[in-house]
CSV table of C-alpha atoms in Angstrom, one decimal:
chain,number,residue,atom,x,y,z
A,826,MET,CA,-63.3,-161.0,3.9
A,827,LYS,CA,-62.7,-164.9,4.4
A,828,LYS,CA,-66.3,-164.7,5.7
A,829,ILE,CA,-67.3,-164.0,2.1
A,830,LEU,CA,-69.0,-167.0,0.5
A,831,VAL,CA,-68.6,-167.3,-3.0
A,832,LEU,CA,-71.5,-169.7,-4.0
A,833,ALA,CA,-70.7,-169.8,-7.6
A,834,GLY,CA,-68.1,-167.8,-9.4
A,835,LEU,CA,-70.3,-167.3,-12.7
A,836,LEU,CA,-73.6,-168.2,-12.3
A,837,THR,CA,-76.0,-168.5,-15.7
A,838,MET,CA,-78.7,-166.3,-14.0
A,839,SER,CA,-80.8,-163.3,-15.3
A,840,VAL,CA,-79.0,-159.9,-15.4
A,841,PRO,CA,-80.8,-157.2,-13.2
A,842,VAL,CA,-81.9,-154.2,-15.1
A,843,HIS,CA,-80.5,-151.0,-13.5
A,844,ALA,CA,-82.3,-148.4,-15.3
A,845,HIS,CA,-79.6,-146.5,-18.2
A,846,HIS,CA,-76.1,-147.2,-16.9
A,847,GLY,CA,-75.9,-150.7,-17.6
A,848,ASN,CA,-74.4,-153.8,-16.5
A,849,ALA,CA,-70.9,-153.7,-18.0
A,850,SER,CA,-68.8,-152.6,-15.0
A,851,VAL,CA,-70.5,-155.9,-13.2
A,852,GLU,CA,-69.1,-159.4,-12.7
A,853,ASN,CA,-72.5,-161.4,-12.0
A,854,LYS,CA,-71.5,-163.7,-9.3
A,855,THR,CA,-73.4,-164.5,-6.3
A,856,VAL,CA,-71.8,-163.3,-2.9
A,857,VAL,CA,-73.0,-164.0,0.9
A,858,MET,CA,-71.6,-161.9,3.5
A,859,LYS,CA,-73.0,-161.1,7.0
A,860,GLY,CA,-72.5,-157.6,7.8
A,861,THR,CA,-73.6,-154.2,9.6
A,862,VAL,CA,-76.0,-151.7,8.1
A,863,THR,CA,-74.3,-148.3,8.1
A,864,GLU,CA,-76.8,-146.2,5.6
A,865,TRP,CA,-79.9,-147.0,3.4
A,866,LEU,CA,-79.9,-144.5,0.7
A,867,TRP,CA,-83.5,-144.2,-0.5
A,868,THR,CA,-82.8,-142.2,-3.8
A,869,ASN,CA,-83.0,-142.2,-7.5
A,870,PRO,CA,-82.1,-144.0,-9.7
A,871,HIS,CA,-81.0,-146.5,-7.7
A,872,THR,CA,-80.9,-147.2,-3.9
A,873,PHE,CA,-78.2,-147.8,-1.7
A,874,LEU,CA,-77.3,-150.1,0.9
A,875,LYS,CA,-74.1,-149.4,3.1
A,876,PHE,CA,-72.5,-152.0,5.3
A,877,ASP,CA,-69.6,-153.0,7.1
A,878,VAL,CA,-67.8,-156.6,7.0
A,879,LYS,CA,-65.4,-157.8,9.5
A,880,ASP,CA,-63.0,-160.4,8.5
A,881,ASP,CA,-61.6,-162.7,11.2
A,882,GLY,CA,-58.3,-160.4,11.7
A,883,GLY,CA,-60.9,-158.0,12.5
A,884,ASN,CA,-60.3,-155.5,9.3
A,885,VAL,CA,-63.8,-153.9,8.4
A,886,THR,CA,-64.4,-153.3,4.9
A,887,HIS,CA,-66.9,-151.1,3.9
A,888,TRP,CA,-69.5,-152.0,1.0
A,889,THR,CA,-71.7,-150.0,-1.0
A,890,ALA,CA,-74.3,-152.3,-2.6
A,891,GLU,CA,-77.1,-150.8,-5.1
A,892,TRP,CA,-80.7,-152.2,-5.9
A,893,ASN,CA,-83.4,-150.8,-8.2
A,894,ASN,CA,-85.2,-147.4,-7.7
A,895,PRO,CA,-87.9,-146.6,-5.1
A,896,SER,CA,-90.6,-147.1,-7.8
A,897,THR,CA,-89.8,-150.5,-8.2
A,898,LEU,CA,-88.8,-151.8,-4.5
A,899,VAL,CA,-92.3,-150.3,-3.1
A,900,ASN,CA,-94.1,-153.3,-4.9
A,901,PHE,CA,-91.8,-155.5,-2.6
A,902,GLY,CA,-92.5,-154.5,0.6
A,903,PHE,CA,-89.5,-151.8,0.9
A,904,THR,CA,-89.6,-148.5,2.5
A,905,ALA,CA,-86.9,-145.5,3.1
A,906,ARG,CA,-86.9,-147.2,6.4
A,907,THR,CA,-86.3,-150.8,5.9
A,908,PHE,CA,-82.8,-150.9,6.9
A,909,LYS,CA,-81.4,-149.2,10.0
A,910,ALA,CA,-78.3,-148.4,10.8
A,911,GLY,CA,-76.5,-150.8,13.2
A,912,GLU,CA,-78.8,-153.9,12.1
A,913,GLN,CA,-76.6,-157.3,11.4
A,914,VAL,CA,-77.9,-158.6,8.2
A,915,THR,CA,-77.0,-161.2,5.9
A,916,VAL,CA,-76.5,-159.8,2.3
A,917,THR,CA,-76.9,-161.7,-0.8
A,918,LEU,CA,-75.2,-160.0,-4.0
A,919,SER,CA,-75.8,-160.9,-7.5
A,920,GLY,CA,-72.9,-158.9,-9.0
A,921,VAL,CA,-69.6,-157.3,-8.0
A,922,ALA,CA,-67.6,-154.7,-9.4
A,923,LYS,CA,-65.0,-156.5,-12.0
A,924,SER,CA,-62.3,-154.3,-10.5
A,925,GLY,CA,-62.7,-155.9,-7.3
A,926,ALA,CA,-63.7,-152.5,-5.2
A,927,PRO,CA,-66.4,-153.4,-2.7
A,928,ILE,CA,-69.1,-152.2,-4.4
A,929,GLY,CA,-71.8,-154.9,-5.5
A,930,ARG,CA,-75.9,-155.2,-6.7
A,931,LEU,CA,-78.0,-156.5,-4.3
A,932,LYS,CA,-80.2,-159.7,-4.5
A,933,SER,CA,-81.8,-160.1,-1.1
A,934,VAL,CA,-81.1,-159.1,2.4
A,935,LEU,CA,-82.1,-161.4,5.3
A,936,LEU,CA,-83.2,-158.9,8.3
A,937,PRO,CA,-82.4,-159.8,12.1
A,938,ASP,CA,-86.2,-160.5,12.2
A,939,GLY,CA,-86.1,-163.5,9.7
A,940,THR,CA,-87.5,-161.3,6.8
A,941,LEU,CA,-86.2,-161.8,3.5
A,942,MET,CA,-86.2,-158.7,1.6
A,943,THR,CA,-85.7,-159.2,-2.3
A,944,GLU,CA,-87.1,-158.1,-5.4
A,945,ASP,CA,-89.0,-160.8,-7.9
A,946,GLU,CA,-87.3,-159.7,-11.1
A,947,SER,CA,-90.0,-161.4,-13.1
A,948,VAL,CA,-93.0,-159.6,-11.5
A,949,GLY,CA,-94.6,-156.3,-13.1
A,950,LYS,CA,-93.0,-157.2,-16.5
B,240,MET,CA,-93.0,-197.6,9.6
B,241,ARG,CA,-92.0,-196.1,13.1
B,242,ARG,CA,-88.9,-194.3,11.4
B,243,LEU,CA,-90.4,-193.3,8.5
B,244,ILE,CA,-92.8,-191.4,10.8
B,245,LEU,CA,-90.1,-190.1,12.6
B,246,LEU,CA,-88.2,-189.0,9.5
B,247,SER,CA,-91.4,-187.4,8.1
B,248,THR,CA,-92.0,-185.6,11.0
B,249,ILE,CA,-87.6,-184.1,11.5
B,250,VAL,CA,-88.5,-183.0,8.1
B,251,CYS,CA,-91.5,-181.2,8.4
B,252,LEU,CA,-90.2,-179.7,11.3
B,253,ALA,CA,-87.2,-178.6,9.3
B,254,VAL,CA,-89.4,-177.1,6.8
B,255,GLY,CA,-91.7,-175.3,9.1
B,256,VAL,CA,-88.5,-173.8,10.9
B,257,ALA,CA,-86.8,-172.9,7.5
B,258,ALA,CA,-90.3,-171.0,6.7
B,259,ARG,CA,-90.2,-169.1,9.8
B,260,ALA,CA,-86.6,-168.2,9.6
B,261,GLN,CA,-86.8,-166.7,5.9
B,262,GLN,CA,-90.4,-164.7,5.3
B,263,VAL,CA,-90.4,-163.2,2.3
B,264,GLN,CA,-93.2,-160.6,1.8
B,265,ALA,CA,-95.5,-161.3,-1.4
B,266,PRO,CA,-95.1,-158.3,-4.3
B,267,VAL,CA,-98.1,-156.1,-3.8
B,268,HIS,CA,-98.4,-153.2,-6.5
B,269,VAL,CA,-98.8,-150.0,-4.2
B,270,ASP,CA,-99.3,-146.2,-5.4
B,271,GLY,CA,-97.7,-143.3,-4.1
B,272,TRP,CA,-99.3,-143.4,-0.9
B,273,GLY,CA,-98.6,-147.0,-0.5
B,274,LYS,CA,-102.3,-148.2,-1.0
B,275,PRO,CA,-102.3,-151.5,-2.6
B,276,VAL,CA,-104.2,-151.7,-6.3
B,277,PRO,CA,-106.8,-153.8,-6.0
B,278,GLU,CA,-107.2,-157.1,-8.3
B,279,LYS,CA,-110.0,-157.0,-10.7
B,280,PRO,CA,-112.5,-159.9,-10.0
B,281,LYS,CA,-112.0,-163.1,-12.5
B,282,ASP,CA,-115.5,-162.3,-14.0
B,283,TYR,CA,-114.5,-158.8,-14.8
B,284,LYS,CA,-115.2,-157.4,-17.9
B,285,PRO,CA,-114.6,-153.9,-19.0
B,286,GLY,CA,-117.2,-151.6,-20.1
B,287,PRO,CA,-117.3,-149.9,-23.8
B,288,ALA,CA,-115.0,-147.2,-25.1
B,289,PRO,CA,-116.2,-143.8,-24.3
B,290,LYS,CA,-115.8,-141.7,-27.3
B,291,HIS,CA,-113.0,-138.8,-27.6
B,292,ASP,CA,-112.1,-139.6,-24.1
B,293,LEU,CA,-108.6,-140.6,-22.8
B,294,SER,CA,-108.7,-139.2,-19.6
B,295,GLY,CA,-107.8,-141.5,-16.6
B,296,ILE,CA,-104.8,-142.7,-15.0
B,297,TRP,CA,-102.7,-145.4,-17.0
B,298,GLU,CA,-99.7,-147.4,-16.9
B,299,PRO,CA,-98.8,-150.5,-18.9
B,300,ALA,CA,-101.4,-153.1,-19.0
B,301,GLN,CA,-99.0,-156.3,-18.7
B,302,GLY,CA,-97.8,-155.1,-15.7
B,303,TRP,CA,-96.3,-151.7,-13.9
B,304,ARG,CA,-92.9,-152.0,-15.1
B,305,ALA,CA,-93.6,-153.5,-18.7
B,306,GLY,CA,-92.5,-149.9,-19.6
B,307,VAL,CA,-89.2,-149.9,-18.3
B,308,GLN,CA,-87.8,-150.6,-22.1
B,309,ALA,CA,-83.8,-151.0,-20.6
B,310,THR,CA,-82.4,-152.1,-24.3
B,311,GLY,CA,-84.3,-149.7,-26.3
B,312,ALA,CA,-87.8,-149.3,-27.8
B,313,ARG,CA,-90.2,-152.3,-26.9
B,314,ASP,CA,-90.5,-153.0,-30.5
B,315,PHE,CA,-87.2,-152.2,-32.0
B,316,PRO,CA,-85.0,-153.1,-28.9
B,317,SER,CA,-81.2,-152.8,-29.8
B,318,ASP,CA,-80.2,-156.6,-30.1
B,319,ARG,CA,-78.8,-158.9,-32.6
B,320,THR,CA,-82.1,-159.3,-34.8
B,321,HIS,CA,-83.3,-155.7,-34.8
B,322,THR,CA,-81.4,-153.6,-37.7
B,323,LEU,CA,-82.8,-150.1,-37.9
B,324,PRO,CA,-82.5,-148.2,-41.5
B,325,PHE,CA,-79.9,-145.8,-40.8
B,326,THR,CA,-78.7,-143.0,-43.0
B,327,PRO,CA,-74.6,-143.1,-42.8
B,328,LEU,CA,-75.4,-139.8,-40.4
B,329,GLY,CA,-77.9,-141.7,-38.4
B,330,GLU,CA,-75.2,-144.7,-38.0
B,331,GLN,CA,-72.3,-142.3,-37.2
B,332,THR,CA,-74.6,-140.3,-34.4
B,333,TRP,CA,-75.8,-143.5,-33.1
B,334,ARG,CA,-72.0,-144.7,-32.8
B,335,SER,CA,-70.8,-141.6,-30.9
B,336,HIS,CA,-73.9,-142.4,-28.4
B,337,LYS,CA,-72.3,-144.3,-25.8
B,338,PRO,CA,-75.7,-146.1,-23.6
B,339,GLY,CA,-75.7,-148.7,-21.1
B,340,PHE,CA,-77.7,-151.3,-22.7
B,341,GLY,CA,-78.2,-152.5,-26.4
B,342,VAL,CA,-75.3,-154.1,-28.8
B,343,THR,CA,-73.5,-150.8,-28.4
B,344,ALA,CA,-73.5,-150.8,-24.4
B,345,VAL,CA,-70.2,-149.6,-22.7
B,346,GLU,CA,-69.0,-149.5,-19.1
B,347,ILE,CA,-70.0,-146.7,-17.2
B,348,GLN,CA,-66.8,-144.5,-17.5
B,349,TYR,CA,-67.7,-144.7,-21.0
B,350,ASN,CA,-71.5,-143.8,-20.8
B,351,ASN,CA,-72.3,-140.5,-22.1
B,352,ASP,CA,-76.3,-140.9,-21.8
B,353,PRO,CA,-77.6,-137.2,-21.5
B,354,PHE,CA,-79.8,-138.6,-18.5
B,355,ASN,CA,-77.2,-139.7,-16.5
B,356,ILE,CA,-76.8,-136.1,-15.4
B,357,CYS,CA,-80.7,-135.5,-15.3
B,358,ASP,CA,-80.3,-133.6,-18.5
B,359,PRO,CA,-84.6,-133.9,-19.5
B,360,ILE,CA,-85.3,-137.0,-21.0
B,361,GLY,CA,-87.3,-135.4,-23.6
B,362,ALA,CA,-89.7,-136.8,-26.1
B,363,PRO,CA,-90.0,-139.6,-27.4
B,364,ARG,CA,-87.7,-141.0,-24.5
B,365,ILE,CA,-90.3,-140.1,-22.2
B,366,MET,CA,-92.6,-143.1,-24.0
B,367,LEU,CA,-89.6,-145.5,-24.7
B,368,PHE,CA,-87.9,-145.4,-21.4
B,369,SER,CA,-89.6,-146.2,-17.9
B,370,LEU,CA,-93.0,-145.6,-18.8
B,371,ARG,CA,-95.0,-146.0,-15.7
B,372,GLY,CA,-97.8,-144.0,-14.2
B,373,LEU,CA,-99.5,-141.6,-17.1
B,374,GLN,CA,-102.2,-139.2,-16.3
B,375,ILE,CA,-104.1,-138.1,-19.3
B,376,THR,CA,-106.3,-134.9,-18.9
B,377,GLN,CA,-108.7,-133.5,-21.5
B,378,THR,CA,-109.7,-129.7,-21.7
B,379,PRO,CA,-111.6,-128.5,-24.4
B,380,LYS,CA,-108.1,-127.3,-26.2
B,381,GLN,CA,-105.7,-129.6,-25.3
B,382,VAL,CA,-105.0,-133.4,-24.2
B,383,LEU,CA,-102.3,-133.3,-21.6
B,384,LEU,CA,-100.1,-136.1,-20.7
B,385,LEU,CA,-98.7,-136.2,-17.3
B,386,TYR,CA,-95.6,-138.5,-16.4
B,387,GLN,CA,-94.5,-140.3,-13.4
B,388,ASN,CA,-90.9,-140.5,-15.0
B,389,SER,CA,-89.1,-137.3,-14.2
B,390,GLN,CA,-92.7,-135.7,-13.1
B,391,VAL,CA,-93.1,-133.9,-16.7
B,392,TRP,CA,-96.0,-133.2,-18.9
B,393,ARG,CA,-96.9,-132.7,-22.7
B,394,ASN,CA,-99.6,-130.7,-23.8
B,395,VAL,CA,-100.9,-131.6,-27.2
B,396,TRP,CA,-103.2,-128.9,-28.8
B,397,THR,CA,-106.8,-129.8,-30.3
B,398,ASP,CA,-107.7,-126.5,-31.2
B,399,GLY,CA,-107.0,-126.8,-34.7
B,400,ARG,CA,-103.6,-124.9,-35.0
B,401,GLN,CA,-101.0,-126.5,-37.5
B,402,LEU,CA,-97.4,-127.2,-36.5
B,403,PRO,CA,-95.2,-124.5,-38.2
B,404,LYS,CA,-93.1,-125.4,-40.9
B,405,GLU,CA,-89.4,-124.4,-38.8
B,406,PHE,CA,-88.7,-124.2,-35.2
B,407,ASP,CA,-86.9,-121.1,-33.8
B,408,GLU,CA,-86.6,-122.3,-30.5
B,409,PRO,CA,-86.4,-126.4,-30.6
B,410,ARG,CA,-88.2,-127.8,-26.9
B,411,TRP,CA,-87.1,-131.4,-25.2
B,412,TYR,CA,-90.7,-132.1,-25.6
B,413,GLY,CA,-91.0,-130.5,-28.9
B,414,TYR,CA,-94.4,-129.0,-30.2
B,415,SER,CA,-97.6,-131.1,-30.3
B,416,VAL,CA,-101.0,-131.2,-32.1
B,417,GLY,CA,-103.5,-133.9,-32.2
B,418,ARG,CA,-107.1,-134.5,-33.9
B,419,TRP,CA,-109.8,-137.4,-33.1
B,420,THR,CA,-109.4,-139.7,-36.4
B,421,ASP,CA,-112.6,-141.6,-35.3
B,422,ASP,CA,-114.7,-141.7,-31.9
B,423,TYR,CA,-112.0,-144.0,-30.2
B,424,THR,CA,-108.5,-142.6,-31.8
B,425,PHE,CA,-106.3,-140.4,-31.2
B,426,VAL,CA,-103.3,-139.4,-33.1
B,427,ALA,CA,-100.4,-136.9,-31.7
B,428,THR,CA,-98.2,-135.2,-34.2
B,429,THR,CA,-94.7,-133.8,-32.3
B,430,ARG,CA,-92.0,-131.7,-34.1
B,431,GLY,CA,-89.5,-129.2,-33.3
B,432,LEU,CA,-87.3,-131.1,-31.0
B,433,ASP,CA,-84.3,-130.7,-29.5
B,434,GLU,CA,-81.4,-132.6,-30.8
B,435,ARG,CA,-79.8,-133.7,-27.4
B,436,THR,CA,-81.7,-136.1,-26.2
B,437,TRP,CA,-81.8,-139.6,-27.1
B,438,ILE,CA,-84.8,-141.7,-28.7
B,439,ASP,CA,-84.4,-144.4,-26.3
B,440,ASN,CA,-82.3,-146.1,-23.7
B,441,ALA,CA,-80.2,-147.4,-26.5
B,442,GLY,CA,-78.9,-144.2,-27.8
B,443,ARG,CA,-81.3,-144.2,-30.9
B,444,PRO,CA,-80.1,-140.7,-32.3
B,445,HIS,CA,-83.1,-138.1,-33.9
B,446,SER,CA,-82.2,-134.9,-35.6
B,447,ASP,CA,-84.0,-131.5,-35.4
B,448,GLN,CA,-86.4,-133.3,-38.4
B,449,LEU,CA,-87.9,-135.8,-36.3
B,450,THR,CA,-91.5,-136.0,-36.5
B,451,ILE,CA,-92.9,-138.8,-34.0
B,452,GLU,CA,-96.3,-139.7,-34.6
B,453,GLU,CA,-98.5,-141.2,-31.7
B,454,THR,CA,-101.6,-143.2,-31.9
B,455,PHE,CA,-103.9,-143.5,-29.1
B,456,HIS,CA,-106.6,-146.0,-29.5
B,457,ARG,CA,-109.3,-146.6,-27.0
B,458,VAL,CA,-110.0,-150.3,-27.2
B,459,ASN,CA,-112.4,-150.4,-24.4
B,460,ALA,CA,-113.2,-148.5,-21.1
B,461,ASP,CA,-109.7,-150.2,-19.4
B,462,ILE,CA,-107.5,-150.3,-22.3
B,463,ILE,CA,-105.4,-148.0,-24.5
B,464,GLU,CA,-103.2,-149.1,-27.1
B,465,LEU,CA,-100.3,-146.8,-28.2
B,466,THR,CA,-98.7,-147.0,-31.4
B,467,LEU,CA,-95.5,-144.5,-31.8
B,468,THR,CA,-93.7,-144.0,-34.8
B,469,ILE,CA,-90.1,-142.5,-35.7
B,470,ASP,CA,-90.0,-140.5,-39.1
B,471,ASP,CA,-86.3,-138.7,-39.3
B,472,PRO,CA,-85.0,-138.4,-42.7
B,473,LYS,CA,-81.7,-137.3,-41.6
B,474,MET,CA,-81.4,-140.2,-39.4
B,475,TYR,CA,-83.4,-143.0,-40.9
B,476,THR,CA,-84.3,-144.0,-44.7
B,477,GLN,CA,-87.6,-144.8,-43.3
B,478,LYS,CA,-90.4,-144.7,-40.8
B,479,TRP,CA,-90.1,-147.1,-38.4
B,480,THR,CA,-92.4,-148.1,-35.5
B,481,ALA,CA,-90.9,-148.1,-31.6
B,482,LEU,CA,-94.3,-149.4,-29.9
B,483,ASN,CA,-97.0,-151.1,-31.6
B,484,LYS,CA,-100.2,-151.3,-30.0
B,485,PHE,CA,-98.5,-151.1,-26.9
B,486,ARG,CA,-101.3,-151.7,-24.0
B,487,LEU,CA,-102.0,-149.1,-21.3
B,488,GLY,CA,-104.3,-149.9,-18.4
B,489,LEU,CA,-106.5,-148.0,-16.8
B,490,LEU,CA,-106.0,-147.6,-12.6
B,491,PRO,CA,-108.4,-146.7,-9.9
B,492,ASP,CA,-109.1,-142.6,-10.1
B,493,SER,CA,-107.4,-142.9,-6.5
B,494,PHE,CA,-104.1,-144.1,-7.7
B,495,ASP,CA,-101.5,-141.8,-6.5
B,496,ILE,CA,-98.9,-141.8,-9.2
B,497,ARG,CA,-95.7,-141.9,-7.2
B,498,GLU,CA,-92.9,-139.4,-7.6
B,499,GLN,CA,-89.9,-140.8,-9.6
B,500,LEU,CA,-87.5,-137.6,-10.2
B,501,CYS,CA,-84.1,-137.4,-11.7
B,502,SER,CA,-82.8,-135.4,-8.9
B,503,PRO,CA,-78.9,-133.9,-10.1
B,504,SER,CA,-77.4,-134.3,-6.2
B,505,GLU,CA,-78.4,-138.0,-6.4
B,506,ALA,CA,-77.5,-138.9,-9.9
B,507,ALA,CA,-74.0,-137.4,-9.2
B,508,ASN,CA,-73.5,-139.6,-5.8
B,509,TYR,CA,-74.5,-142.4,-8.3
B,510,ASN,CA,-72.1,-141.6,-10.7
B,511,THR,CA,-69.4,-141.3,-8.2
B,512,THR,CA,-70.2,-144.7,-6.7
B,513,GLN,CA,-70.1,-146.3,-9.9
B,514,ALA,CA,-67.0,-144.5,-10.8
B,515,GLU,CA,-65.4,-146.1,-7.5
B,516,ALA,CA,-66.7,-149.5,-9.1
B,517,VAL,CA,-64.4,-149.4,-12.1
B,518,LYS,CA,-61.6,-148.1,-10.8
B,519,LYS,CA,-58.9,-150.2,-11.1
């Protein structure tokens, strides 16, 4: 977990809208980490990216991070095949579980080919 | 001067490398088959509104997700400035609802939104939460509303029938009748609604006495203005307007409305994952 770079503890950033479940369980802060994709779930009401992060001691943390629903993400170039198991990616979270569980909300993912997958919250409103 | 040129070159190269390193796709609005929605020419002018005709494929004109309405009905969101005229029963029922958004939002483990387990979203919430693609079709006796959200439809009878005074079998989407009040304005009235649904994403309640009135005004060939009012004397002391001239824009007739279903197994997976998030 040492590799996790906390860019800012609490940011005055826009809170992403996540369907009807709300954001009360999430602490808004930006966290950046490198990991290996284990699964990309293209599901409603939200998509999930699962990835493993290894710390300096070789310990692996299994992260699960949610993103918006497919109806929104398709407008930003996402598909059900955007992420593949085994890919090395750089994940930026916009929030993490207040409880400290390895669960977060996605802001962007940098793919191995240099493509930055992200959702512009201001588009389409 | 040479130093300045050298420095500029280095900066340009660095910016160029950075730009190549992170390529972000420009957003493109696509339909269910992944086809981009063509943008209209700058000098485009919509044609006149056809008479007695709402048919077409529509979505919020301001933007494809302008109908999300996460914090409640667009023109009466749950915030510090909008206060609904609750009756005591209405206030009590609202407080028993635990939404994820609005002034009464709770953490997910306390959220009792019926849509969490894919109970039908119902009317009027189908218009007041995640209103996206909407296809309207007319027959000689009905106006049919086909929604992207939940892939459900509502039928509004136009054959002259009247709504009954009592309903033995309340329905998630109620019973609807409609009429043209002028060449371009269609008014639908809906009653007989199942009390288990919420009015909007902020948990506003309704009773079996709810009457929904929807006015679809065709402004021109490309725009419908939708106004939706809530009248429920058990829950509210007066009528209130949930949508006021909300603009729907016409899409090309080749636009495929994508699937957006609430799958119980996927929702259960989501709820389980989120439950993990709040474990101490």
